[in-house]
Coordinates of C-alpha atoms in Angstrom, one line a residue:
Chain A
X21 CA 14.2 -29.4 14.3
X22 CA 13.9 -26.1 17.1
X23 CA 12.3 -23.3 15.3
X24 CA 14.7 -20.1 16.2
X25 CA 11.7 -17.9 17.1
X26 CA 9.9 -20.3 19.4
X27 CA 12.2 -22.6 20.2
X28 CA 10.1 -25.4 20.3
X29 CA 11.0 -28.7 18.5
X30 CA 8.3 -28.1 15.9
X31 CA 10.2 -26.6 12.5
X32 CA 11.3 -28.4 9.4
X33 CA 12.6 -28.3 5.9
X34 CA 10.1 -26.1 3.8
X35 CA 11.9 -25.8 0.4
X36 CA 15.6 -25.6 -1.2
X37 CA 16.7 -23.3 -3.8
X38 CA 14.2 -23.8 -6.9
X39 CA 17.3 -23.8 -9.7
X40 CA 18.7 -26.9 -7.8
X41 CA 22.1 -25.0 -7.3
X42 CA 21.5 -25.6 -3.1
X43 CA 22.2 -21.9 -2.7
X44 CA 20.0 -22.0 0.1
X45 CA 17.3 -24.1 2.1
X46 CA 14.3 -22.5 4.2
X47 CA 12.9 -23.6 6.8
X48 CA 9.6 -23.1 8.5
X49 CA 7.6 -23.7 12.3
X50 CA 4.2 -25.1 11.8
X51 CA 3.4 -23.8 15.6
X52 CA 4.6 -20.0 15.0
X53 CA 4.7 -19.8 11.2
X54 CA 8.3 -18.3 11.3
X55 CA 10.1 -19.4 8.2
X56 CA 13.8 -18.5 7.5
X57 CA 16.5 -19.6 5.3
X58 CA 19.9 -20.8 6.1
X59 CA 21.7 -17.8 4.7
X60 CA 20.3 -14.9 6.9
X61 CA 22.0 -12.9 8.6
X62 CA 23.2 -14.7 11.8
X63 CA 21.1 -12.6 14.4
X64 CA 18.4 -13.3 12.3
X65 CA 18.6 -17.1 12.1
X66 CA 20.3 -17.8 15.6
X67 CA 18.6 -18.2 18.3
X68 CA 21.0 -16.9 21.0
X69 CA 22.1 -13.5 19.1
X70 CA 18.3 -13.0 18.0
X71 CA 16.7 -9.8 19.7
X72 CA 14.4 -10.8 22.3
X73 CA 11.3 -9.0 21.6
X74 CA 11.4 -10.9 18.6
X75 CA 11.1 -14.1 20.0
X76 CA 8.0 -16.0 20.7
X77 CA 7.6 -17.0 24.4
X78 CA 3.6 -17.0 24.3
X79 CA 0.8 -20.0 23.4
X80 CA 0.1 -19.3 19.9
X81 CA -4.1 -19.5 21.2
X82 CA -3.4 -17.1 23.1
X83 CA -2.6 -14.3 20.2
X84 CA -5.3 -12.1 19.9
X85 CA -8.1 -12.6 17.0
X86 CA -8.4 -9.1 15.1
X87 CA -11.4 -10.6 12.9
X88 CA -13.2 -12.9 15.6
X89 CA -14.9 -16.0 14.3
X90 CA -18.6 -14.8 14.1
X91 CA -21.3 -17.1 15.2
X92 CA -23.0 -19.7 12.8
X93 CA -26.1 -18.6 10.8
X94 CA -29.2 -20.8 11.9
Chain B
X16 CA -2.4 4.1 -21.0
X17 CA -1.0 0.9 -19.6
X18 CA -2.0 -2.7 -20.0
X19 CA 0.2 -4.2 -17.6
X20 CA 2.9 -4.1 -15.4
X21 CA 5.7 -4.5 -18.2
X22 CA 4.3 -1.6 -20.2
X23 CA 4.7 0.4 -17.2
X24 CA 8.2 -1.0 -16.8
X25 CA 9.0 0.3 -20.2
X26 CA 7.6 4.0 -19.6
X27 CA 9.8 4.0 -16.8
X28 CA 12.6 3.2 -18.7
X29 CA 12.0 4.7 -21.5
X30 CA 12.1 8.2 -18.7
X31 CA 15.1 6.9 -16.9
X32 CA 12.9 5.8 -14.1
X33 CA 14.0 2.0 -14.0
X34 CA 17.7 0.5 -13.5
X35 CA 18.5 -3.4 -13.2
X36 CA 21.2 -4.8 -10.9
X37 CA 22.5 -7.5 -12.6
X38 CA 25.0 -8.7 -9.9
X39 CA 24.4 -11.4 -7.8
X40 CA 22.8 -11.5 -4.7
X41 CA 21.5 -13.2 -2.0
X42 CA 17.7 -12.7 -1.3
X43 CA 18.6 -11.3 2.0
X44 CA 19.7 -8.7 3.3
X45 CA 20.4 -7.8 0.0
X46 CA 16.7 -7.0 -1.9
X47 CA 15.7 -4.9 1.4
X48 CA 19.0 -2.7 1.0
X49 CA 18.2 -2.0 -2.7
X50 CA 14.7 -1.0 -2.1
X51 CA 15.5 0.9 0.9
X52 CA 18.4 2.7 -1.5
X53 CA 16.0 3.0 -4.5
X54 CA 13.3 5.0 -2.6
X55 CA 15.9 7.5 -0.7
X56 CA 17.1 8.3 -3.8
X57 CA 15.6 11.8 -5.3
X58 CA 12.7 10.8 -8.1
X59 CA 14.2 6.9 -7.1
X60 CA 13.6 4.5 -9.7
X61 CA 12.4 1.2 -9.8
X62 CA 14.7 -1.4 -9.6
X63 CA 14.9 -5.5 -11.4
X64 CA 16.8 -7.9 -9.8
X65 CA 17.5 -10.7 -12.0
X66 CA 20.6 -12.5 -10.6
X67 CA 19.3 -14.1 -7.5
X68 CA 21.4 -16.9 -5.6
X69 CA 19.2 -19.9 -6.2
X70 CA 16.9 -18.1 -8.2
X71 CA 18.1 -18.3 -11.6
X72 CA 15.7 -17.0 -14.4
X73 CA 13.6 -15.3 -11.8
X74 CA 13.0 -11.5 -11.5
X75 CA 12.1 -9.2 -8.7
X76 CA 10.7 -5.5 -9.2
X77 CA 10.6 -3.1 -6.2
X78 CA 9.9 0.3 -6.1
X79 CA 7.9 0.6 -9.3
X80 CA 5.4 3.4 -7.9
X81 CA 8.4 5.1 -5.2
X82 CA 8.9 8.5 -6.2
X83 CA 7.2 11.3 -7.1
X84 CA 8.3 11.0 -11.0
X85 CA 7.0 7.2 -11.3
X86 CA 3.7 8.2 -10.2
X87 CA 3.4 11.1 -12.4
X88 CA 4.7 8.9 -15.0
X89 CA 1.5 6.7 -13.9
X90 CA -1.0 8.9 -14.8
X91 CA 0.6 10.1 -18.1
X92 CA 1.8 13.1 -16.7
X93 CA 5.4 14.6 -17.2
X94 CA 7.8 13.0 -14.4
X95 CA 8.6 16.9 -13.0
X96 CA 4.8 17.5 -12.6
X97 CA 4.0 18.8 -9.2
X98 CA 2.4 17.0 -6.7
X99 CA -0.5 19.6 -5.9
X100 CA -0.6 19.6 -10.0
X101 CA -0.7 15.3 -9.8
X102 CA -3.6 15.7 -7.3
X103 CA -5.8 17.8 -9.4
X104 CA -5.0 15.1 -12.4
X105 CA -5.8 12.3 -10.0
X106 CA -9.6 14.7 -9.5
X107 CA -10.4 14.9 -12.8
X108 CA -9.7 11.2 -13.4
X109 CA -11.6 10.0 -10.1
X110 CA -14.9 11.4 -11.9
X111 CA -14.9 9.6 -15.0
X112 CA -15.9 7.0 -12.8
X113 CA -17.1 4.1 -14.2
X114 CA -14.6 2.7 -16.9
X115 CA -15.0 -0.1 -19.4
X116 CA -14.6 -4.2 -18.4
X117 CA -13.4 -6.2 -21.4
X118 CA -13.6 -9.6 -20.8
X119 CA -10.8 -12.0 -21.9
X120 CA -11.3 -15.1 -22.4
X121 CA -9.7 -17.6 -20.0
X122 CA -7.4 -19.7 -22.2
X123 CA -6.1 -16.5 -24.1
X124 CA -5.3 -14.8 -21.0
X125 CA -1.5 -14.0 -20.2
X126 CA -1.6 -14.6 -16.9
X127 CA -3.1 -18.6 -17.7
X128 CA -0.1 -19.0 -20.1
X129 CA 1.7 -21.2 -17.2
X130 CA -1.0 -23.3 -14.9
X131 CA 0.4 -25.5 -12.3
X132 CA -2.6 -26.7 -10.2
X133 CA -0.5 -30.2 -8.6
X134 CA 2.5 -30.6 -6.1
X135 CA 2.4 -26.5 -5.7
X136 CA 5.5 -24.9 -4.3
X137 CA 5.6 -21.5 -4.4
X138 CA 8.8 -20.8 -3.4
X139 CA 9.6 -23.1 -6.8
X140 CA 7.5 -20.5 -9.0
X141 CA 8.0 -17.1 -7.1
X142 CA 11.1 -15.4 -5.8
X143 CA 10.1 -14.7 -2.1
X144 CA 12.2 -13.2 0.1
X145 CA 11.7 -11.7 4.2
X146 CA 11.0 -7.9 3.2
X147 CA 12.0 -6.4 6.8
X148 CA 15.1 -8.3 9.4
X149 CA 12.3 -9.1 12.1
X150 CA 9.2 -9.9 9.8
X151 CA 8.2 -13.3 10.4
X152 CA 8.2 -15.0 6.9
X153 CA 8.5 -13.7 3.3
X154 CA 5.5 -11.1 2.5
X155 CA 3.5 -10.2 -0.4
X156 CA 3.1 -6.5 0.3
X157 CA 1.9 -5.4 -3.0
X158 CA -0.8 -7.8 -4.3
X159 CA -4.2 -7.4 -5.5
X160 CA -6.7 -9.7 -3.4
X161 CA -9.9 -10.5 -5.1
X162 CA -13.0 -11.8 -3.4
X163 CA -16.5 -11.6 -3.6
X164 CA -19.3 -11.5 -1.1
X165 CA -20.4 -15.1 -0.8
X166 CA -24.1 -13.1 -0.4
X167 CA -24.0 -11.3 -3.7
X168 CA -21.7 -13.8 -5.7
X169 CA -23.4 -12.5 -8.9
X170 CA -22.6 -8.7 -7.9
X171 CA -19.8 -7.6 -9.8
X172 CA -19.1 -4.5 -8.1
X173 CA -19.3 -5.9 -4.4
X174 CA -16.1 -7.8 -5.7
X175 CA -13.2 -6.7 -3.6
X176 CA -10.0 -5.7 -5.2
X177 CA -7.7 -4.2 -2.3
X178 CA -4.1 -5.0 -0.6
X179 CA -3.6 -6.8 2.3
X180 CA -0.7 -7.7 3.5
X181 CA 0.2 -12.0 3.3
X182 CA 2.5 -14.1 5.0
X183 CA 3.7 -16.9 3.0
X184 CA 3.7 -20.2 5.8
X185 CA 4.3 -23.2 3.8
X186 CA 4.3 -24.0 0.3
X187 CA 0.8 -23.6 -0.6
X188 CA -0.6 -21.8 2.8
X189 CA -1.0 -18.1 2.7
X190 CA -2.1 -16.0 6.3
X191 CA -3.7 -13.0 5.3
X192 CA -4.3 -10.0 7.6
X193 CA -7.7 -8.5 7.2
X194 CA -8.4 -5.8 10.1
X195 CA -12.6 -5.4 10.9
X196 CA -13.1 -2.3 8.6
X197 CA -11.9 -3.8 5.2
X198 CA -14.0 -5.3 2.9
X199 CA -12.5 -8.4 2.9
X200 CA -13.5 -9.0 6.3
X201 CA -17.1 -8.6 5.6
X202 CA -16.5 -11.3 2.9
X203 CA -14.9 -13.5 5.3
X204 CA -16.9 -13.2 8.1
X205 CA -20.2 -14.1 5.8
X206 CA -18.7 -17.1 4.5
X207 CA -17.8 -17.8 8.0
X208 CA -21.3 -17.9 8.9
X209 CA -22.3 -20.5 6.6
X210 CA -19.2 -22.6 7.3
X211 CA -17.8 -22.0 4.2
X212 CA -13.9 -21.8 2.5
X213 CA -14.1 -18.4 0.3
X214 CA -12.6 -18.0 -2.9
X215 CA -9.8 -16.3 -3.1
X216 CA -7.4 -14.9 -5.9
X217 CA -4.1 -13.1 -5.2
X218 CA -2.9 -11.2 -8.5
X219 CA 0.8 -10.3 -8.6
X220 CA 2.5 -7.6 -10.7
X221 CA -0.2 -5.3 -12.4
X222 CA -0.6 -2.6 -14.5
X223 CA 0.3 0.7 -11.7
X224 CA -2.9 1.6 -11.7
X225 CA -4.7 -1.6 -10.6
X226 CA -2.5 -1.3 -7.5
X227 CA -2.7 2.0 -7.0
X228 CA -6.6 1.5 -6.9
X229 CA -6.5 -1.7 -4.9
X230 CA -4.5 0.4 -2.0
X231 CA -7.7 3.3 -2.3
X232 CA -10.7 3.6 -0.2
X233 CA -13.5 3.0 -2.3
X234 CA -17.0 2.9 -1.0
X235 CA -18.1 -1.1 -0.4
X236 CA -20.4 -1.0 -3.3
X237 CA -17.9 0.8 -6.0
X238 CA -15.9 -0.9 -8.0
X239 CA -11.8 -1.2 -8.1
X240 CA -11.9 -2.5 -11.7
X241 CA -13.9 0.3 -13.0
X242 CA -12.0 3.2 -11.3
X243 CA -8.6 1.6 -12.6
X244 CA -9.9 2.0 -16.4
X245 CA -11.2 5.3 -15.9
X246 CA -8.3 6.3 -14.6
X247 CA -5.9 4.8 -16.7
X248 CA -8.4 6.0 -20.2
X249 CA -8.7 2.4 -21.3
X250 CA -10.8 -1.0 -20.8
X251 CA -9.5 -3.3 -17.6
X252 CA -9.2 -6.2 -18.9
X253 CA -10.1 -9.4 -17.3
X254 CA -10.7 -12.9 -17.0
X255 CA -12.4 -15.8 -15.4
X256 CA -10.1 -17.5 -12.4
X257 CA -9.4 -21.2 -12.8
X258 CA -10.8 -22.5 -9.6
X259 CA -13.9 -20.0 -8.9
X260 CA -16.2 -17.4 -10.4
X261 CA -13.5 -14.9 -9.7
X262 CA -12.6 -11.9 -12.1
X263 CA -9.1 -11.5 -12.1
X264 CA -6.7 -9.2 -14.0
X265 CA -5.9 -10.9 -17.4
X266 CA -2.5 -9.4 -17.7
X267 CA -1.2 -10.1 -14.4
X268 CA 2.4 -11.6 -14.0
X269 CA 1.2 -14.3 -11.7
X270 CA -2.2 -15.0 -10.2
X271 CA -2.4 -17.4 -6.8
X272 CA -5.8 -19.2 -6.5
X273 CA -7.3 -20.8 -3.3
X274 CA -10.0 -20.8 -0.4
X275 CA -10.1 -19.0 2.8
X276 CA -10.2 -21.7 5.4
X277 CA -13.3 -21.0 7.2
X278 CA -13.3 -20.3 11.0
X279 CA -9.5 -21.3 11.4
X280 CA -7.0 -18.4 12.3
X281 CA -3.5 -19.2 12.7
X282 CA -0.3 -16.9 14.2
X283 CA 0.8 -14.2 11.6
X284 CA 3.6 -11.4 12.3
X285 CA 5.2 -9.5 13.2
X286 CA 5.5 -7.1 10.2
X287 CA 7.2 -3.8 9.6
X288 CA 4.4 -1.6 8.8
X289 CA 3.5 2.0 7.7
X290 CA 4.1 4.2 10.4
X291 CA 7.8 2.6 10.4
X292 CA 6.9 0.3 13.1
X293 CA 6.7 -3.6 13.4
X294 CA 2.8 -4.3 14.2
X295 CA 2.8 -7.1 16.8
X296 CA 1.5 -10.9 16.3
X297 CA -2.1 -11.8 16.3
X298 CA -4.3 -14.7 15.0
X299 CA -5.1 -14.6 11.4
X300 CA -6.5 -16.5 8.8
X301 CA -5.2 -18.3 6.6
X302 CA -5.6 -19.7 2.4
X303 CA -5.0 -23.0 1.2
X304 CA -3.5 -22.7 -2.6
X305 CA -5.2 -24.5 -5.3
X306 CA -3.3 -23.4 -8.3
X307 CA -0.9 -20.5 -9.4
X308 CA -0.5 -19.2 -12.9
X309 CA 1.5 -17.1 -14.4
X310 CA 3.0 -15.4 -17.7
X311 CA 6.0 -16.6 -19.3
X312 CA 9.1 -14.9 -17.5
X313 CA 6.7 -13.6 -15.1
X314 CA 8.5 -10.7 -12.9
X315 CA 7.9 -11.0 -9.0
X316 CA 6.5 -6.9 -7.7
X317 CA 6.6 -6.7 -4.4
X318 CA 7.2 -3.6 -2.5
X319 CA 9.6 -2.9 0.4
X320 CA 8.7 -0.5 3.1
X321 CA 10.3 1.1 6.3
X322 CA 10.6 4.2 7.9
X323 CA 9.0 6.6 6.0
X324 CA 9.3 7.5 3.6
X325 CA 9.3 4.5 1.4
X326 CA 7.5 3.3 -1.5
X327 CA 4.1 2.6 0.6
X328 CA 3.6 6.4 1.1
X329 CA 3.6 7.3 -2.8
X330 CA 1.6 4.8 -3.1
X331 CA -0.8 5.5 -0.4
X332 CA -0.4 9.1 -0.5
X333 CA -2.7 10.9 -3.2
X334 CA -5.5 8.2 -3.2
X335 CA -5.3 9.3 0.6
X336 CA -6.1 12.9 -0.3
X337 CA -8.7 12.1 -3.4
X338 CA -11.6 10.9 -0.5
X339 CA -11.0 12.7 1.9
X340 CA -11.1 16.4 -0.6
X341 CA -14.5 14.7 -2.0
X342 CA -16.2 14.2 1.6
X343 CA -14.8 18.0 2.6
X344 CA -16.1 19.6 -1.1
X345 CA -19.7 18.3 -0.6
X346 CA -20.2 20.7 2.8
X347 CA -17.1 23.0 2.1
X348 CA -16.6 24.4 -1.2
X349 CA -13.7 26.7 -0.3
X350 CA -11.4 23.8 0.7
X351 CA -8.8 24.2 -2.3
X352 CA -7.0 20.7 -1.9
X353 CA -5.9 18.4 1.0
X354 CA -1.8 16.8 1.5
X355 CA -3.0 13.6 3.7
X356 CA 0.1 12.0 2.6
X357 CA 1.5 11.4 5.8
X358 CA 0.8 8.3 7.5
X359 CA -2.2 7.8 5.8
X360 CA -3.5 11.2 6.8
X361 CA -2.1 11.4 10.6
X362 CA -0.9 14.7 9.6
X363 CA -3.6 16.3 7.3
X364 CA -2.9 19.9 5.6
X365 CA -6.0 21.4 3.9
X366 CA -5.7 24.2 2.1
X367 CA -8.7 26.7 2.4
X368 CA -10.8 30.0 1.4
X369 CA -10.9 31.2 5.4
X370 CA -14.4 32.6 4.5
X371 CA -15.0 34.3 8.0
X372 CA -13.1 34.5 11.0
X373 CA -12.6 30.9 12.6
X374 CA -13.7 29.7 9.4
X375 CA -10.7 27.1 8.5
X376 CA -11.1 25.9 12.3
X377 CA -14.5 24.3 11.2
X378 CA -12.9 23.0 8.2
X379 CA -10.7 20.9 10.9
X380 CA -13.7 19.7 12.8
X381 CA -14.9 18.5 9.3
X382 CA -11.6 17.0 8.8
X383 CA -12.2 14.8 11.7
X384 CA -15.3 13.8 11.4
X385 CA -15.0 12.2 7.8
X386 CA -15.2 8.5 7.9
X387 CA -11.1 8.3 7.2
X388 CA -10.0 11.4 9.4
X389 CA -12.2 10.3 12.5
X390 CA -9.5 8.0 13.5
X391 CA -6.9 8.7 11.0
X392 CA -6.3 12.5 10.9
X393 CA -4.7 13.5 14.2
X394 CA -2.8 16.5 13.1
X395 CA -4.6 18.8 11.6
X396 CA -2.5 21.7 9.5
X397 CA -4.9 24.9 7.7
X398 CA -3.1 26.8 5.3
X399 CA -4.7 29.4 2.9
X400 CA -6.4 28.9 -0.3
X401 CA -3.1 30.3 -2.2
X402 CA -0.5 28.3 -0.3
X403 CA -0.1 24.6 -1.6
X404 CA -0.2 22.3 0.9
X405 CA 2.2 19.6 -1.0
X406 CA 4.5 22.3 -0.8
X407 CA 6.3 22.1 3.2
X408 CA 8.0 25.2 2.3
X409 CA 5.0 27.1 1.5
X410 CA 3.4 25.5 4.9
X411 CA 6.1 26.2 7.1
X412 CA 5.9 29.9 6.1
X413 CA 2.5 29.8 7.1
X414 CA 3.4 28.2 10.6
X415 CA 5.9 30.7 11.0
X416 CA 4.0 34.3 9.9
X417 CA 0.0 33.5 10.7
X418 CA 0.2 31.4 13.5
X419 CA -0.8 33.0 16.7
X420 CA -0.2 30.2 20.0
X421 CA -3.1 31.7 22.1
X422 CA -5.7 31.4 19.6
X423 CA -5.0 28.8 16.7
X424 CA -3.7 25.7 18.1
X425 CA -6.0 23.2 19.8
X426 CA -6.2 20.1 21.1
X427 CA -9.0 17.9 21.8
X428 CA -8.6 15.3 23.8
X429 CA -9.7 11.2 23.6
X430 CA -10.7 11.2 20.6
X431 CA -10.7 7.9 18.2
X432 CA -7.2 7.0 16.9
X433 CA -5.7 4.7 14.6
X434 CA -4.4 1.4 16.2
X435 CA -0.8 0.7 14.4
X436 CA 0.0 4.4 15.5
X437 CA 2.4 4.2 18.2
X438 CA 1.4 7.2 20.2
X439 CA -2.8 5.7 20.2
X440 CA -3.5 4.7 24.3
X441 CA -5.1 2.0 24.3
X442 CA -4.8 1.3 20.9
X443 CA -8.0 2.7 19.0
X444 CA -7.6 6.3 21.2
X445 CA -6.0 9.2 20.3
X446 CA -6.2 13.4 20.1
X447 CA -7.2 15.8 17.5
X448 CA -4.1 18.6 17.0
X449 CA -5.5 21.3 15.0
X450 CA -3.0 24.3 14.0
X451 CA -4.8 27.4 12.0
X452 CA -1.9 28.7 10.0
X453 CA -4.9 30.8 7.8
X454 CA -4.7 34.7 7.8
X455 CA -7.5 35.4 10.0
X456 CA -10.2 37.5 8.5
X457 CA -13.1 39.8 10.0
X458 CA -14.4 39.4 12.0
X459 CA -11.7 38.2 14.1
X460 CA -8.6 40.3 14.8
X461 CA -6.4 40.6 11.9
X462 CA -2.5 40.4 11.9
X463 CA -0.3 43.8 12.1
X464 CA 1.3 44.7 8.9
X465 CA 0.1 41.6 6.6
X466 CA 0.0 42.9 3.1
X467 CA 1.5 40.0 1.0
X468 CA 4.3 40.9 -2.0
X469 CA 2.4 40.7 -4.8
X470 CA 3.5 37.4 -7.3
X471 CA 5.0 38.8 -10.4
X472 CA 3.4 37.0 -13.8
X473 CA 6.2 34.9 -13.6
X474 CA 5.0 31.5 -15.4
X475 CA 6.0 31.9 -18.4
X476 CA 9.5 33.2 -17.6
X477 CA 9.4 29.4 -15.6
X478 CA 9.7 27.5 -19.3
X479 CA 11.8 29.7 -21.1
X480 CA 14.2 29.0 -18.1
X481 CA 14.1 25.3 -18.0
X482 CA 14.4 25.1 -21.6
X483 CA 17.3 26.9 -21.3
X484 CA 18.6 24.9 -18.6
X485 CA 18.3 21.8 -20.5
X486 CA 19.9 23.4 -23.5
X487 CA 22.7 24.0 -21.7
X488 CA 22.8 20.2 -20.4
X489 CA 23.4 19.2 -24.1
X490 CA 26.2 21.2 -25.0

């Protein structure tokens, strides 16, 4: 499934409504760990109405590292 | 005064500080609008939500410390106490520093009456929802993080109690954001070092003043758990975690368990933050969840913020001031008391004694070289000793009568800022504003025709009033 941040074909089902009543399911991207659920708001959870600084066009490895990854004690 | 959250929830109530919607609603947009309603609203209550479309049975709180009456209401104060008058409460509390630890033991612990440690789902558990429209994933913005230094795992007050903000990513994977000058990071990175997953517990829903703590600058080595029961006058109570040598909060409505993945970071954000911005994406790293546990009808608190003001900034806002008044009173005795509510102290009012001329102007120099203000406080605001500063009436009159262009307003430039501020270029630089709105005193040249209207003894005439006033509200 295309993740609506991303849109790369890397999203999937992530949970449905816990009181089994299918009010809603949510999704999530396991490249861009964006997550949504299917009753958002639509220019939330479409891709072509969603504000575009708010999508993701980068490589996630490219991101920058706030708390870099010290080296390894000897 | 308060053993957890729901006690809390009941003073609030009990002062007409708490209201429950009971329609039903959809998590979004719906949650955000109430919070966003609650906290505009003069002394704005907190709010449950109980009738959540696919949901049933589970409760969200918001807005439990966002108004000035909640928080007075916190410290055991009357919910029309000032805030200047809240401040010096806060003082006196901040020195009875340290309180008493009572230990709880695991299996009689609220927070362990529910353990689920197999197959976890936290969505199935906890009522998530996306706090702001262009945040990236449902948030915990008001937990209490727990870890210790891998170092000194014996050292009970190196434990780390603070809030960070956490991205929920899957059903038992947590991002956290830990910026280079929290403790946490410290932690992290030392586990890093050896390779190492760190234990982790994340506690939701505590007593107020837990949070309140967890969201204070403390010095490394001091501990959250002992300032919380001095300040709240009675034993924190504790108890072991179920997967680590953790001490977590006994009474908390649900506690989240698991190891920092060491040396992994993973995309996190965007997020709308404190200044009223969304902070950007970066790498981040990230918890694997090895059990939750909670108390029976546990209640979700999470809190929502956006532009400011919102809950965040009366919850920031006096454990702002509290440091930064300590670190001036050491070298400056006639500081009187510091607003740094704003932005975490981007705009800074200090209240002095201007004891010579150009006095207060070295007060703002102090200002910015404590370890908050040097890249926090960017707008620095002197007012007299007899002016409050909490009061923007009072400090406007001061702008308005004793400021003089030429000589009292400065700017230095390039000086350290404070990244998630917009206006910081490149990010981490900024300017120091200073405005001296002080009366100037000898030997500098005073002000033309300057004698103040005396106050009339006027305090007592203050009560007799109000009572009257609410006399008249029950006929």
């Amino acid at each position: 499934m295309k993740c609506v941040r991303c849109l790369k074909d890397t999203a999937g089902l992530l949970t449905k409504a816990p009181d089994g009543s299918g009010a809603w399911e949510m999704y999530a991207c396991s490249r861009c760990n964006f997550t949504w659920r299917n009753t958002e708001e639509d220019d939330v959870i479409k891709p072509e109405l969603r504000e575009k600084s708010f999508q993701f066009t980068q490589e996630p490895e490219d991101l920058q590292i706030l708390v870099p990854i010290p080296a390894l004690r000897k | 005064m308060f053993r957890d959250l729901r006690e809390f929830l009941a003073k609030l109530e009990e002062n007409g500080q708490l209201v429950r919607i009971k329609d039903s609603i959809y998590p979004e947009p719906t949650i955000r609008e109430i919070g966003r309603a609650a906290t505009d609203l003069p002394n704005g209550p907190a709010v449950i939500m109980d009738n959540i479309k696919g949901m049933k049975d589970m409760k969200v709180a918001l807005n439990v410390h966002g108004s000035w009456a909640n928080i007075a209401l916190m410290m055991g104060l009357d919910k029309n106490t000032t805030v200047q008058d809240q401040f010096f409460n806060f003082l006196e509390a901040w020195d009875k520093y340290p309180g008493e630890i009572k230990n709880i033991d695991s299996a009689k612990a609220p927070c362990h009456e529910v353990i689920v440690k197999d197959n976890i789902n936290l969505f199935e558990h906890i009522p998530l929802f996306r706090i702001n429209k262009w945040d990236a994933a449902c948030f915990l913005s008001k937990a209490c993080v727990i870890t210790k230094d891998p170092d000194e795992p014996d050292n009970f007050d190196t434990q780390n109690v603070g809030t960070y903000r956490m991205q929920v990513i899957g059903k038992d994977q947590i991002c956290i954001q830990a910026l280079g000058f929290h403790d946490i990071a410290r932690h992290i990175t030392h586990a890093e070092e050896q390779n190492k997953p760190l234990p982790i517990a994340i506690a939701l829903g505590n007593d107020p003043v837990l949070t309140f703590m967890a969201s204070t600058p403390v010095n490394y080595d001091l501990s959250e758990y002992k300032y919380a029961a001095a300040i709240n006058g009675i034993p924190m109570e504790l108890t072991k975690a179920l997967t680590c040598n953790l001490d977590i909060p006994a009474n908390a409505e649900f506690v989240i368990e698991g190891e920092v993945q060491p040396r992994v970071r993973v995309p996190e954000g965007p997020f709308g933050e404190f200044p009223g911005t969304y902070s950007g994406m970066r790498l981040q790293s990230v918890i694997k969840v090895k059990s939750i546990s909670y108390r029976k009808n546990p209640i979700f608190e999470n809190l929502f913020m956006g532009r400011p003001w919102t809950e965040i900034d009366y919850l920031m806002g006096l454990n702002t001031c509290v440091p930064l008044y300590k670190q001036l009173k050491e070298t400056m005795p006639e500081v009187h008391s510091v607003n740094a509510m704003y932005q975490h102290g981007l705009t800074t009012i200090v209240s002095t004694r201007n004891r010579f001329g150009g006095y207060a102007k070295s007060v703002a120099f102090r200002v910015a070289s404590t370890p908050h203000g040097i890249s926090y406080c960017k707008n620095i605001i002197l007012v007299d000793e007899d002016v409050d500063p909490f009061n923007l009436e009072q400090v406007m009159w001061s702008l308005s009568t004793r400021v003089r262009a030429e000589k009292d307003v400065i700017v230095i430039q390039n000086t350290p800022g404070m990244p998630l501020d917009a206006t910081s270029y490149p990010a981490g630089m900024g300017n120091k504003f200073i405005v001296d709105a002080t009366m100037p005193t000898a030997p500098d040249g005073l002000l033309r025709d300057s004698k103040l209207i005396d106050n009339p003894n006027s305090k007592p005439f203050e009560k007799v009033i109000a009572d009257l006033q609410k006399a008249a509200l029950g006929k």
